[in-house]
């Protein structure tokens, strides 16, 4: 996907912080794997928690990873 390509490109360009203003109610295995890779490289991800008006946190903010920062 374009999102995966963009995240991997940011990693390749030695980004230390990546902003992800997108979100989804659904988890995708390939995205989780990329965010796990970013975690292993100590790359901080600022992720949108959601904007649907519900109390449920969307993905990628909902991935239980140390490198993802999200505020609800």
CSV table of C-alpha atoms in Angstrom, one decimal:
chain,number,residue,atom,x,y,z
A,1,UNK,CA,0.0,0.0,0.0
A,2,UNK,CA,1.0,3.6,-0.3
A,3,UNK,CA,1.0,4.0,3.5
A,4,UNK,CA,3.5,1.1,3.9
A,5,UNK,CA,5.7,2.5,1.1
A,6,UNK,CA,5.7,6.0,2.8
A,7,UNK,CA,6.5,4.6,6.2
A,8,UNK,CA,9.4,2.5,4.8
A,9,UNK,CA,10.6,5.5,2.8
A,10,UNK,CA,10.7,7.7,5.9
A,11,UNK,CA,12.7,5.0,7.7
A,12,UNK,CA,15.1,4.7,4.8
A,13,UNK,CA,15.6,8.5,4.9
A,14,UNK,CA,16.5,8.2,8.6
A,15,UNK,CA,13.4,9.9,10.0
A,16,UNK,CA,13.4,9.9,13.8
A,17,UNK,CA,9.7,10.9,14.1
A,18,UNK,CA,6.8,10.0,11.8
A,19,UNK,CA,3.4,11.7,11.9
A,20,UNK,CA,0.4,9.5,11.0
A,21,UNK,CA,-2.7,11.6,10.8
A,22,UNK,CA,-4.7,8.8,9.3
A,23,UNK,CA,-6.6,6.1,11.1
A,24,UNK,CA,-8.7,3.1,10.8
A,25,UNK,CA,-11.1,1.1,13.0
A,26,UNK,CA,-9.5,-2.0,11.6
A,27,UNK,CA,-6.1,-3.4,12.2
A,28,UNK,CA,-4.0,-4.6,9.2
A,29,UNK,CA,-1.2,-7.2,9.8
A,30,UNK,CA,1.1,-5.6,7.3
A,31,UNK,CA,0.8,-2.2,9.0
A,32,UNK,CA,1.4,-3.7,12.4
A,33,UNK,CA,4.5,-5.3,11.1
A,34,UNK,CA,5.8,-2.0,9.7
A,35,UNK,CA,5.1,-0.3,13.0
A,36,UNK,CA,6.9,-3.1,14.9
A,37,UNK,CA,9.9,-2.5,12.5
A,38,UNK,CA,9.8,1.2,13.3
A,39,UNK,CA,9.7,0.4,17.0
A,40,UNK,CA,12.8,-1.9,16.7
A,41,UNK,CA,14.6,1.1,15.0
A,42,UNK,CA,13.5,3.5,17.9
A,43,UNK,CA,11.5,5.6,15.5
A,44,UNK,CA,8.8,7.6,17.3
A,45,UNK,CA,5.3,7.6,15.6
A,46,UNK,CA,2.8,10.3,16.4
A,47,UNK,CA,-0.6,8.6,15.6
A,48,UNK,CA,-4.1,9.9,15.4
A,49,UNK,CA,-6.3,8.4,18.0
A,50,UNK,CA,-9.5,8.8,16.0
A,51,UNK,CA,-12.0,11.4,15.0
A,52,UNK,CA,-15.2,9.4,14.8
A,53,UNK,CA,-16.7,10.7,18.0
A,54,UNK,CA,-16.4,7.4,19.8
A,55,UNK,CA,-14.2,6.5,22.7
A,56,UNK,CA,-12.6,3.6,20.8
A,57,UNK,CA,-9.0,4.3,19.8
A,58,UNK,CA,-8.3,3.6,16.1
A,59,UNK,CA,-5.3,2.1,14.4
A,60,UNK,CA,-2.3,2.7,14.3
A,61,UNK,CA,-2.7,4.4,17.7
A,62,UNK,CA,-4.3,1.2,19.1
A,63,UNK,CA,-1.2,-1.0,18.4
A,64,UNK,CA,0.4,-1.7,21.8
A,65,UNK,CA,3.9,-0.5,20.9
A,66,UNK,CA,6.3,1.6,22.9
A,67,UNK,CA,7.1,3.9,19.9
A,68,UNK,CA,3.5,5.1,19.3
A,69,UNK,CA,2.5,8.4,20.9
A,70,UNK,CA,-1.2,9.3,20.8
A,71,UNK,CA,-3.4,11.6,22.9
A,72,UNK,CA,-7.1,11.1,23.3
